Coordinates of C-alpha atoms and ligand atoms in Angstrom, one line a residue:
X769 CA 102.1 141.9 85.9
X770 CA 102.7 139.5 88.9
X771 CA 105.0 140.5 91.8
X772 CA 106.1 138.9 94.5
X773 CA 106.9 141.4 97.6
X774 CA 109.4 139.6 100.3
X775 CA 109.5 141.9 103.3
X776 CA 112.6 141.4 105.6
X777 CA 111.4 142.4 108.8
X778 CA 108.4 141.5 108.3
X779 CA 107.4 141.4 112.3
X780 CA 109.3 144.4 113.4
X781 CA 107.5 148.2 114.3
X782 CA 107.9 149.6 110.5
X783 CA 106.1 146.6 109.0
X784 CA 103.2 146.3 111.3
X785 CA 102.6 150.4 111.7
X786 CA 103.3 152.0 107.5
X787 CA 104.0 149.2 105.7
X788 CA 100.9 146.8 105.6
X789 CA 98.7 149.5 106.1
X790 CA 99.6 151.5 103.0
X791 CA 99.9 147.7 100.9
X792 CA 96.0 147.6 102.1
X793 CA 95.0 151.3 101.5
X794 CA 96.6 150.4 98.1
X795 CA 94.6 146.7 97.9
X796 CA 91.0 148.5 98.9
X797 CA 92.1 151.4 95.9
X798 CA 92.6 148.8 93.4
X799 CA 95.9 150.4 92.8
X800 CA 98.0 146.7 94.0
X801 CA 98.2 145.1 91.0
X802 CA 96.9 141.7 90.6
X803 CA 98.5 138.4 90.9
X804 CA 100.6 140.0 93.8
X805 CA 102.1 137.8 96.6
X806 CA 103.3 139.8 100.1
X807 CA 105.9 137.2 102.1
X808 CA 106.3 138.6 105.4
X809 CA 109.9 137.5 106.8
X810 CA 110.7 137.1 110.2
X811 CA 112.8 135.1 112.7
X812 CA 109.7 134.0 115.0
X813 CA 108.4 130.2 114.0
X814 CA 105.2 131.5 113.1
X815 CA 103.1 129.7 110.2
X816 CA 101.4 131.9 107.5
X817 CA 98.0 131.7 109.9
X818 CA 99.5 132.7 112.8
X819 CA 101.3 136.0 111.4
X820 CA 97.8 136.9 109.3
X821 CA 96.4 136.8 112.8
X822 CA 98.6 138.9 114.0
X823 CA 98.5 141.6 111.5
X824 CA 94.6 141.8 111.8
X825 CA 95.4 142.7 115.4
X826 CA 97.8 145.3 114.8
X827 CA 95.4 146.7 112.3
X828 CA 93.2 147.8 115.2
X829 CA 95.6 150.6 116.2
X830 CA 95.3 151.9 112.3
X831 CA 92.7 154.8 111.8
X832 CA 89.1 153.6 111.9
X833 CA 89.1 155.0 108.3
X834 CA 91.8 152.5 107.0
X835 CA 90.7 149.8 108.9
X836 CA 89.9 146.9 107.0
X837 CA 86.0 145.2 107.1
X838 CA 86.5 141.4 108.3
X839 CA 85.8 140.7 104.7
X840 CA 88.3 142.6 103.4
X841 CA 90.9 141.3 105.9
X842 CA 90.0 138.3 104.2
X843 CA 91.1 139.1 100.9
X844 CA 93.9 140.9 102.1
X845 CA 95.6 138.2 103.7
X846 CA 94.7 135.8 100.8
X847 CA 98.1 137.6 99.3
X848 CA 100.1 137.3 102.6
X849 CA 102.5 135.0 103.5
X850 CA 105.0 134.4 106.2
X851 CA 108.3 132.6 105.7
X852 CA 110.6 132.0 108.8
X853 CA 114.4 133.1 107.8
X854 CA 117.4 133.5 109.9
X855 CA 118.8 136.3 107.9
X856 CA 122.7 135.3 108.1
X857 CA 121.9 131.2 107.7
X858 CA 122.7 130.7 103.6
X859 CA 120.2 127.6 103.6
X860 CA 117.3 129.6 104.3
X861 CA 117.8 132.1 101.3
X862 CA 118.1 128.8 99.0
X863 CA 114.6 128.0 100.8
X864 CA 113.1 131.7 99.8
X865 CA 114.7 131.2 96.7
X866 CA 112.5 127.6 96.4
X867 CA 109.4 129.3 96.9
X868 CA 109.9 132.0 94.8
X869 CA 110.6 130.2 91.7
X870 CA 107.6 128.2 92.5
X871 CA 105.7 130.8 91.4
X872 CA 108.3 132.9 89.1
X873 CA 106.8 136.2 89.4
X874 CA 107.2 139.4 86.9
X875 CA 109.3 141.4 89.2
X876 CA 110.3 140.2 92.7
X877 CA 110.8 143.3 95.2
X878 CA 113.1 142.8 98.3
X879 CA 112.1 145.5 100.7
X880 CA 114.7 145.8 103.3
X881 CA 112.8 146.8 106.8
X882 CA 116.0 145.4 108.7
X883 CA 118.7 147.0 111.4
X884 CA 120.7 149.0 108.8
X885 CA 123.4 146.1 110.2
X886 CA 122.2 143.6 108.2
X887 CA 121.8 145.4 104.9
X888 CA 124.7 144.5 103.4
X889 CA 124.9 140.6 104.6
X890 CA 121.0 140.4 103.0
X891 CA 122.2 141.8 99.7
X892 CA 125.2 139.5 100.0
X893 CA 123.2 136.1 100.5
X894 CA 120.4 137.2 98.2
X895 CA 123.5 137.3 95.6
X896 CA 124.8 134.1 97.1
X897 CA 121.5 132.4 96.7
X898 CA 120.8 133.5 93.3
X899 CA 118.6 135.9 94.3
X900 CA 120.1 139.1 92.0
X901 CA 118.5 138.6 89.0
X902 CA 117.4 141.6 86.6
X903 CA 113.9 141.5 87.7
X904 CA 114.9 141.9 91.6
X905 CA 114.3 145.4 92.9
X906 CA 115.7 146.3 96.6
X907 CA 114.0 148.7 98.6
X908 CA 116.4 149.7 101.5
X909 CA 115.0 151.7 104.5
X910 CA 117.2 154.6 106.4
X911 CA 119.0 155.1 108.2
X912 CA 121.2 153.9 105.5
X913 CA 124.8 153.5 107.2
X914 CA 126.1 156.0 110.2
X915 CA 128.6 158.2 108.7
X916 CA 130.0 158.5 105.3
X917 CA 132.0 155.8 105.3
X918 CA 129.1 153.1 106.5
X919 CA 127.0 154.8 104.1
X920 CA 129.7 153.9 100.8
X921 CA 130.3 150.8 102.3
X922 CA 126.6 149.5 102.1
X923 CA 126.4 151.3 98.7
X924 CA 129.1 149.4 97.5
X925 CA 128.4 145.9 98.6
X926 CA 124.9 146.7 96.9
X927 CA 126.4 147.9 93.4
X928 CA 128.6 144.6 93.5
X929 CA 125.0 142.6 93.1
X930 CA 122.7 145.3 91.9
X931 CA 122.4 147.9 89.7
X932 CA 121.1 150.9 90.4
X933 CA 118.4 151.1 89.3
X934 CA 117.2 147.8 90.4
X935 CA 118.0 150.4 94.1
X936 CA 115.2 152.0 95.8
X937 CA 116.7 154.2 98.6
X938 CA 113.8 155.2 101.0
X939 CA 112.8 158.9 102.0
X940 CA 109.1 158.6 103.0
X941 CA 109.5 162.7 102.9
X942 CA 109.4 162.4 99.4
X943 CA 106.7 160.2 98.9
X944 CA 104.0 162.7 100.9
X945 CA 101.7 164.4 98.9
X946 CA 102.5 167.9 100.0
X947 CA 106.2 167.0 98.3
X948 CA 105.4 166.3 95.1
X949 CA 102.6 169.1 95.0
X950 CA 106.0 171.5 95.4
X951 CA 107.2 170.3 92.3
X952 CA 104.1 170.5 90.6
X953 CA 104.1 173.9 91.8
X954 CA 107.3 175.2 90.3
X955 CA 107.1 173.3 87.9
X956 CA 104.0 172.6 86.6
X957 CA 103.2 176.9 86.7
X958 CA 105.0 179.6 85.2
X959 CA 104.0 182.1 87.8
X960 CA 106.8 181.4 90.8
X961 CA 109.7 180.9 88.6
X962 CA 110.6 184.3 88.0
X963 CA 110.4 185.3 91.6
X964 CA 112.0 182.1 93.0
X965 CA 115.3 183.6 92.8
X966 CA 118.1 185.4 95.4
X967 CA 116.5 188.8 93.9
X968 CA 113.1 188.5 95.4
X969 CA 113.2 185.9 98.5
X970 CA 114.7 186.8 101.6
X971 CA 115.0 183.6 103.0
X972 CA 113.3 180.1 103.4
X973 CA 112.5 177.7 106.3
X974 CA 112.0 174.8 106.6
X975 CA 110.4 173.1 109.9
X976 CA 109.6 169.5 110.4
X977 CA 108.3 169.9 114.4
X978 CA 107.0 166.7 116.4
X979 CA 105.1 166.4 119.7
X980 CA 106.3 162.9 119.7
X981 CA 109.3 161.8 121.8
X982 CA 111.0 158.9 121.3
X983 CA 108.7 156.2 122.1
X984 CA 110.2 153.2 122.1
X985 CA 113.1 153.8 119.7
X986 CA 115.4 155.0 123.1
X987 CA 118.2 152.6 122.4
X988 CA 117.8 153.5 118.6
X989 CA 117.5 157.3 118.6
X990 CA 120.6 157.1 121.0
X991 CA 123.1 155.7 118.5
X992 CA 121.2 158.4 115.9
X993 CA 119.8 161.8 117.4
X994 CA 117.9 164.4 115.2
X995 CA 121.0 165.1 112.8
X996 CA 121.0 161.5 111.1
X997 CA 117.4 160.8 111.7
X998 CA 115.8 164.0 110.1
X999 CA 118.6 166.3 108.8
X1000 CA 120.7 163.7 106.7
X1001 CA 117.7 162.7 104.8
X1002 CA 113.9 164.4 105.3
X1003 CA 115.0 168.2 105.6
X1004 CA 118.0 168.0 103.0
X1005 CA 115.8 166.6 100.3
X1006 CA 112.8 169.0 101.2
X1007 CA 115.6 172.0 100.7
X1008 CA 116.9 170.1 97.4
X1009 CA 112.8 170.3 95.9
X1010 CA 112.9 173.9 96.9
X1011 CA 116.2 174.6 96.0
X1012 CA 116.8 172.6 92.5
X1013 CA 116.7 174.2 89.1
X1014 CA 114.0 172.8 86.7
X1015 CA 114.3 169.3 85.6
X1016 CA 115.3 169.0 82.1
X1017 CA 112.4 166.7 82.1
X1018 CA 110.4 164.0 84.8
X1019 CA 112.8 161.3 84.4
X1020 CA 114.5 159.8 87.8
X1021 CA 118.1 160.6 86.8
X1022 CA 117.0 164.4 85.1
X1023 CA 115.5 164.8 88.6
X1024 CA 118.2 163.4 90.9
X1025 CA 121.2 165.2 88.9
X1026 CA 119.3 168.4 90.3
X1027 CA 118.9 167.2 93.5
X1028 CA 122.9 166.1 93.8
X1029 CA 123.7 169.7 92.3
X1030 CA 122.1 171.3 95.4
X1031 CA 123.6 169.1 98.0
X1032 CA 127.3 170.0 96.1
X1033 CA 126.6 173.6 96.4
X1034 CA 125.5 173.5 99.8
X1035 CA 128.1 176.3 101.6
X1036 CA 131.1 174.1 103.3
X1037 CA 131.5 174.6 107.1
X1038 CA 133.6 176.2 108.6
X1039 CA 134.6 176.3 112.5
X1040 CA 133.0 179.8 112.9
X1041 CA 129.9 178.2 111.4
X1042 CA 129.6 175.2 112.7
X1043 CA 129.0 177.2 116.1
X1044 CA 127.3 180.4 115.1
X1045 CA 124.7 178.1 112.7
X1046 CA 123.9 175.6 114.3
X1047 CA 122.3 174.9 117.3
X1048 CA 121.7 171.0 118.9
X1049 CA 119.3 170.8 121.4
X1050 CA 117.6 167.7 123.5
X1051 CA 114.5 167.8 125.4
X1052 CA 114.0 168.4 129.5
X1053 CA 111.0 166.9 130.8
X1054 CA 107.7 169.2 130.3
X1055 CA 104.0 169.5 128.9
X1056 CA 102.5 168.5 125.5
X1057 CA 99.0 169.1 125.2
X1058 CA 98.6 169.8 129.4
X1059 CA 100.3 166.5 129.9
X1060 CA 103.4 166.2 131.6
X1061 CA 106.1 164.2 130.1
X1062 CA 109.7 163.2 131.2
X1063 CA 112.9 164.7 129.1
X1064 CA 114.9 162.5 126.8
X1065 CA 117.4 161.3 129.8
X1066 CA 114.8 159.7 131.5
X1067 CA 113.4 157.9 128.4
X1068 CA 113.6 153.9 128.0
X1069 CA 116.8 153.0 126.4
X1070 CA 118.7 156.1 127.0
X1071 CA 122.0 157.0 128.8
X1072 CA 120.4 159.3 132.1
X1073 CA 123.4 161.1 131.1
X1074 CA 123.2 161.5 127.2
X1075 CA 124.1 163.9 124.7
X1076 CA 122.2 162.7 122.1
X1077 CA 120.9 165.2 120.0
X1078 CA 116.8 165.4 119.9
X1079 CA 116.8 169.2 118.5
X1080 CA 119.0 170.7 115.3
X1081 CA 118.3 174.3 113.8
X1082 CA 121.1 175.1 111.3
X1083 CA 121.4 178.0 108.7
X1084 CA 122.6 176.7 105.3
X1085 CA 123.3 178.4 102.1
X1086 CA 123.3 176.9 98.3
X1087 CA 126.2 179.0 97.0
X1088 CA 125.3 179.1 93.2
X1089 CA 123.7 181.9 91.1
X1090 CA 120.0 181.5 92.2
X1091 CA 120.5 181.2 95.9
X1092 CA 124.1 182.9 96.7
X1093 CA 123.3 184.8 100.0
X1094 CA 119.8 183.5 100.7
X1095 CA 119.3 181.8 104.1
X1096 CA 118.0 178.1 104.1
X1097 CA 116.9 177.6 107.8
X1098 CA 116.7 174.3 108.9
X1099 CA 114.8 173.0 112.0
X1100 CA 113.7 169.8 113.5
X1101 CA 113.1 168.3 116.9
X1102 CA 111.1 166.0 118.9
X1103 CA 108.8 167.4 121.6
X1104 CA 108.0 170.3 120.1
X1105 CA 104.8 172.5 120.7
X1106 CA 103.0 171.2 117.8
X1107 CA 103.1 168.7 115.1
X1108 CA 104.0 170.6 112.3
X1109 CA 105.9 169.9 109.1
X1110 CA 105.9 173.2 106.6
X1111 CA 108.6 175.3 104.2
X1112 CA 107.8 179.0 104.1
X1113 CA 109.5 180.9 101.8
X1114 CA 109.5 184.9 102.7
X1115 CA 109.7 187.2 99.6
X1116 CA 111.8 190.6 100.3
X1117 CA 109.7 193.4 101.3
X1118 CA 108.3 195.7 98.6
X1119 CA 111.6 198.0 97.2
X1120 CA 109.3 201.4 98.2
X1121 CA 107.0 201.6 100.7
X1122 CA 104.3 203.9 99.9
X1123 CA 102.0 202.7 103.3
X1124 CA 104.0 203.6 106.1
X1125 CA 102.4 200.4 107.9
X1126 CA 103.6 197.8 105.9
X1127 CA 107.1 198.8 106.7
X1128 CA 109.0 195.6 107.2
X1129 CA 106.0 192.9 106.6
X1130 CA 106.9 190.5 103.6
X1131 CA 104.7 188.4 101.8
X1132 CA 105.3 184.4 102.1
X1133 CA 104.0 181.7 100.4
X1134 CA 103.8 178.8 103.3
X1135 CA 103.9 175.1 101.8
X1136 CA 102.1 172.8 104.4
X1137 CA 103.3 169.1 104.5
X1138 CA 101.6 168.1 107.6
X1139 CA 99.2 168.0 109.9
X1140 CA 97.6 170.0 107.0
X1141 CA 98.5 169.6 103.3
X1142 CA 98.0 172.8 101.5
X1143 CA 99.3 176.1 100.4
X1144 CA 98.9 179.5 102.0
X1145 CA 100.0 182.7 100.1
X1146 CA 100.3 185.5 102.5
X1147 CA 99.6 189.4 101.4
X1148 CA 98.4 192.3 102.1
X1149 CA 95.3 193.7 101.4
X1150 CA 93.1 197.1 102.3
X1151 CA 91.7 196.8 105.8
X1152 CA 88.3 197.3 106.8
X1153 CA 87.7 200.9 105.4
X1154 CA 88.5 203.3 108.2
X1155 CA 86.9 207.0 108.0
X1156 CA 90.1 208.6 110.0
X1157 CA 92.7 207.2 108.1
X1158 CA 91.7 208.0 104.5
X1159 CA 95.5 209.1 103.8
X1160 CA 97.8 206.7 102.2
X1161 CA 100.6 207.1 104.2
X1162 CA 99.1 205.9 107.0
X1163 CA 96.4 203.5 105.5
X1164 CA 96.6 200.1 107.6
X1165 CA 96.8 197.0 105.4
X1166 CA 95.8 193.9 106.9
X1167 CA 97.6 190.8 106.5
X1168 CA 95.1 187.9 104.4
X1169 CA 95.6 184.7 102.7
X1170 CA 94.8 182.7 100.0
X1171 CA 94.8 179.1 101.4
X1172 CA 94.6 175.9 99.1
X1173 CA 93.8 173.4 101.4
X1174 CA 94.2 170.0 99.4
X1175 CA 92.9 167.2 101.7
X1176 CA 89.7 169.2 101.3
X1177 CA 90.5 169.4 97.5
X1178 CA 91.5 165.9 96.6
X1179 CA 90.4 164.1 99.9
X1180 CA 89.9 160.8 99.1
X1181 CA 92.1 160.6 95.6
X1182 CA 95.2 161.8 98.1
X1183 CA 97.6 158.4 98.6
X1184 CA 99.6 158.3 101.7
X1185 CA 103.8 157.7 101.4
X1186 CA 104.2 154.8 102.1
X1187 CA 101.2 153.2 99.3
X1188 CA 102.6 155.5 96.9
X1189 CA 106.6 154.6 96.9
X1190 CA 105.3 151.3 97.4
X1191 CA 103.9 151.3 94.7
X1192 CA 106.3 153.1 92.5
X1193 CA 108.9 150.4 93.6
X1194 CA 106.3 147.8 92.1
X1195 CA 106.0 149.6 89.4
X1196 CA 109.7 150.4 88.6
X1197 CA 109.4 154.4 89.1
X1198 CA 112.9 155.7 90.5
X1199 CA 111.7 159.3 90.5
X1200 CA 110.8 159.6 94.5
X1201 CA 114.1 157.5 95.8
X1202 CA 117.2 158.8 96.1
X1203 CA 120.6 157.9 94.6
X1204 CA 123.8 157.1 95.9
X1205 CA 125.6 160.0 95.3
X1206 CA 122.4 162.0 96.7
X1207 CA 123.2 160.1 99.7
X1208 CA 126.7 160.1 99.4
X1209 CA 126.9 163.9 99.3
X1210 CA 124.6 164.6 102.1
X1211 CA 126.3 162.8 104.6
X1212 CA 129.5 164.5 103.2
X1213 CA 127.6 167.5 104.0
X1214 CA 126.3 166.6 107.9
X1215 CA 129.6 165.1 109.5
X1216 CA 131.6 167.8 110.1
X1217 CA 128.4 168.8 112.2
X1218 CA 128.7 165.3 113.9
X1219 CA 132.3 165.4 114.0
X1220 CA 132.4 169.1 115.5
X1221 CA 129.4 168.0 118.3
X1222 CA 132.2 164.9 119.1
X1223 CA 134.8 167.0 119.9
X1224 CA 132.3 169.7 122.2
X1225 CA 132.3 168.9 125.4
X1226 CA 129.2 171.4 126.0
X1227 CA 126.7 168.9 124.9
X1228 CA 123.4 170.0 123.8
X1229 CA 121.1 173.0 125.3
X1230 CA 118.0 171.9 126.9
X1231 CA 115.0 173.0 126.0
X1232 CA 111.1 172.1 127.7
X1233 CA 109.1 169.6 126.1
X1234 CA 106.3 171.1 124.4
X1235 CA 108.2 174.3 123.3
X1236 CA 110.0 175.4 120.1
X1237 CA 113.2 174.5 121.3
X1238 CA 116.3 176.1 122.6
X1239 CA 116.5 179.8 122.6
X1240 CA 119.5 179.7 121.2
X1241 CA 117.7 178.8 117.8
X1242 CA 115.4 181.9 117.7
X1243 CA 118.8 183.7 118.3
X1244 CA 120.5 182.1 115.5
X1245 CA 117.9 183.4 113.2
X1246 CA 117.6 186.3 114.7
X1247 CA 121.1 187.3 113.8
X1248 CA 119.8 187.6 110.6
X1249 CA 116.8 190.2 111.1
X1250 CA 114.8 187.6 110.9
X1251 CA 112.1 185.1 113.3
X1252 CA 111.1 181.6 112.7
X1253 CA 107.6 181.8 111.1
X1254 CA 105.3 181.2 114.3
X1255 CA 107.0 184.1 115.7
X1256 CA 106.2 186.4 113.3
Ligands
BG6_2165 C1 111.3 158.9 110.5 C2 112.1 159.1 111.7 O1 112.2 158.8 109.4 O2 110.4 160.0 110.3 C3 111.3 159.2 113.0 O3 113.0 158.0 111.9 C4 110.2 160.3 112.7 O4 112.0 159.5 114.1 C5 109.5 160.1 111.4 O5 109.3 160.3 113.8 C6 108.6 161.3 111.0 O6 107.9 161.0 109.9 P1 106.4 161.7 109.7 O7 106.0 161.1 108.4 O8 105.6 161.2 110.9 O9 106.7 163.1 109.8

């Protein structure tokens, strides 16, 4: 099957740092398939040499591991090719659509890496340009629209050229390993089922933590903040994978009709929620790793006097019969003491307690998505056998765990996010995008949060770089009777 791959924003950050990389790690695996043409599309006057060139210099700053050899750049960039476009000029999508009919490829994939601004005008020239025909797929990148209304807007102009499922709406979350391993998990094994229920879980977290600050996405993350860059999309469909009753089977739509069930269940807001469960925070300037860094005010790009959002912790429910009255924690920030992506899901404690030392201690099972991919079932076992305390009621159980680590399991089979959806979109595989009305529904979901932080005059609550965020989120949960999991 041939493909051609025409990459709009083909020079910019996302192309040069996921994108090529994972369309080489997928190249050296032999998973690309053959007869495959990448056009890189940019507005620089570059020729084909020059921007092959440049990629093999941005490839330095990939890990040595996925570094190409010289001779494997070589055949690499035999596929690549660049093609200068001014993205709102009509003639130069009649001079793409030239070159690809040259060649008249199987399935012709327009991945989308542009300002979410010029989604809609791409889509609309491709159209214009004859560009739309059944064996086009679009791959568009979030953030996809600002609000509700941007976000049915774009979806609309698409569906007026598309259909969709010629739409591949990017979540990289759901391309990681760690995220499909959760559905193999519950769904692949009979053992969880039965527990994963309101009748035997206590409540579920789920943390997506980065030492990173902003870089140099200031002017970006401004406009944005934490809520539309990580809630909107990464943590709500992480919640839907837990959340979602089985699949009636592995098809996209059987799988995305789940998904959309959660999100409509999700409990509505209410003004006493809105500021009891949910806390925005933004970073003050502090240490990560012994280093001192500045706060978010005094980052390139950004307003010294900003409100912009680089913290969220919210408390959710999914009011339906599996879930009603189950906490769904939420929390994500930048410049945060660790790098550290993970859903732990704490199982009520034992209805008796027959060793007065386990009073209160619950077992988990912790699902790692990053640094480390892997499960970790938490229990308790007999201690150490101690002469003194031979009596049951006092017996001291110590805590142990059985950890499935998977990089060490499947180490070099394991294929990063971005090869994988890439090459699911090649491929025609829906199942790891999302829908419209996925979307739809979870920005429905988020704006009153972002319509409620418009009218607060407050602003958010600092908190030092290279800690776990505002007190105020420790708090929330605390409310509860219950700690985030690295306070436990
Ligand atoms: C992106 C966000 O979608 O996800 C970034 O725009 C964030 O702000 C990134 O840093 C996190 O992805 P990962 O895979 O590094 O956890």
């Amino acid at each position: 099957m041939s493909f051609d791959l025409v990459l709009f924003g083909g020079t910019g950050d996302l192309a040069w740092r996921k994108l090529m990389p994972a369309l080489f790690q997928a190249f050296r695996h032999g998973t690309l398939p053959e007869g495959g043409r990448i056009i890189g599309v940019g507005r620089e006057d570059l020729g084909s040499t020059q921007y092959r060139a440049r990629m093999q210099a941005r490839f330095e700053n990939v890990d040595l591991a996925k570094r190409p050899s010289a001779e494997e750049f070589a055949q690499f960039a035999a596929l690549i090719e660049f093609v200068r476009m001014d993205l709102s000029k009509p003639d130069d999508y009649a001079q793409l659509a030239a070159t690809l009919q040259a060649r008249n490829a199987d399935t012709v994939v327009m991945y989308v890496a542009t300002a979410p601004a010029l989604f809609t005008t791409v889509c609309e020239q491709l159209a214009a340009a004859g560009l739309n025909t059944p064996k086009t797929r679009v791959v568009l990148e979030k953030p996809l629209g600002h609000d509700l209304a941007s976000n049915r807007e774009i979806n609309r102009t698409v569906r007026k050229f598309f259909e969709e499922k010629q739409v591949f709406r990017i979540d990289h979350y759901l391309g990681k390993p760690a995220v499909q391993n959760l559905f193999a998990l519950r769904f692949g094994n009979a053992l969880f089922e039965p527990l994963w229920r309101r009748e035997h879980i206590a409540n579920i977290q789920i943390t997506i933590a980065e030492e990173l600050g902003v870089e140099s996405r200031g002017a970006f993350y401004e406009t944005t903040g934490a809520l539309r860059d990580m809630v909107q999309n990464h943590a709500l469909q992480l919640l839907c994978a837990i959340g979602m009753e089985p699949p009636i089977n592995s098809h996209a739509d059987a799988i995305r009709d789940e998904k959309l069930k959660v999100l409509r269940s999700l409990k509505p807001w209410t003004q006493e929620s809105l500021t009891q469960d949910v806390v925005r925070g933004q970073y003050a300037a502090g240490a990560i790793d012994g280093d001192k860094v500045p706060g978010y005010r005094e980052e390139a790009g950004v307003n010294p006097q900003s409100n912009t959002e680089t913290f969220v912790a919210l408390r959710t429910e999914i009011s339906n019969w599996r879930w009603a009255g189950v906490p769904f924690y939420i929390r994500t920030g930048k410049r945060l003491a660790g790098r550290d992506a993970r859903i732990v899901v704490n199982f009520r404690p034992t209805p008796h307690a027959i060793f007065n030392a386990t009073m209160g201690v619950a077992n988990s099972l912790v699902i790692n998505l990053q640094p480390k991919d892997g499960l970790e079932l938490h229990l308790l076992a007999q201690g150490p056998s101690n002469r003194q305390n031979r009596n049951a009621a006092t017996q001291v159980l110590a805590p142990v765990q059985l950890d499935l680590d998977f990089d060490k399991r499947f180490g070099a089979e394991r294929v990063g996010a971005y090869e994988r959806l890439l090459l699911d979109v090649i491929d025609g595989r829906l199942n790891l995008f999302v829908r419209s009305d996925e979307q739809e529904e979870a920005w429905r979901w988020v704006e009153p949060i972002l319509d409620n932080w418009a009218a607060d005059a407050q602003g958010p609550r600092l908190y030092a770089a290279g800690t776990w965020g505002p007190s105020a989120s420790s708090a929330m949960i605390a409310r509860d009777g219950y700690c985030w999991s690295e306070e436990s």
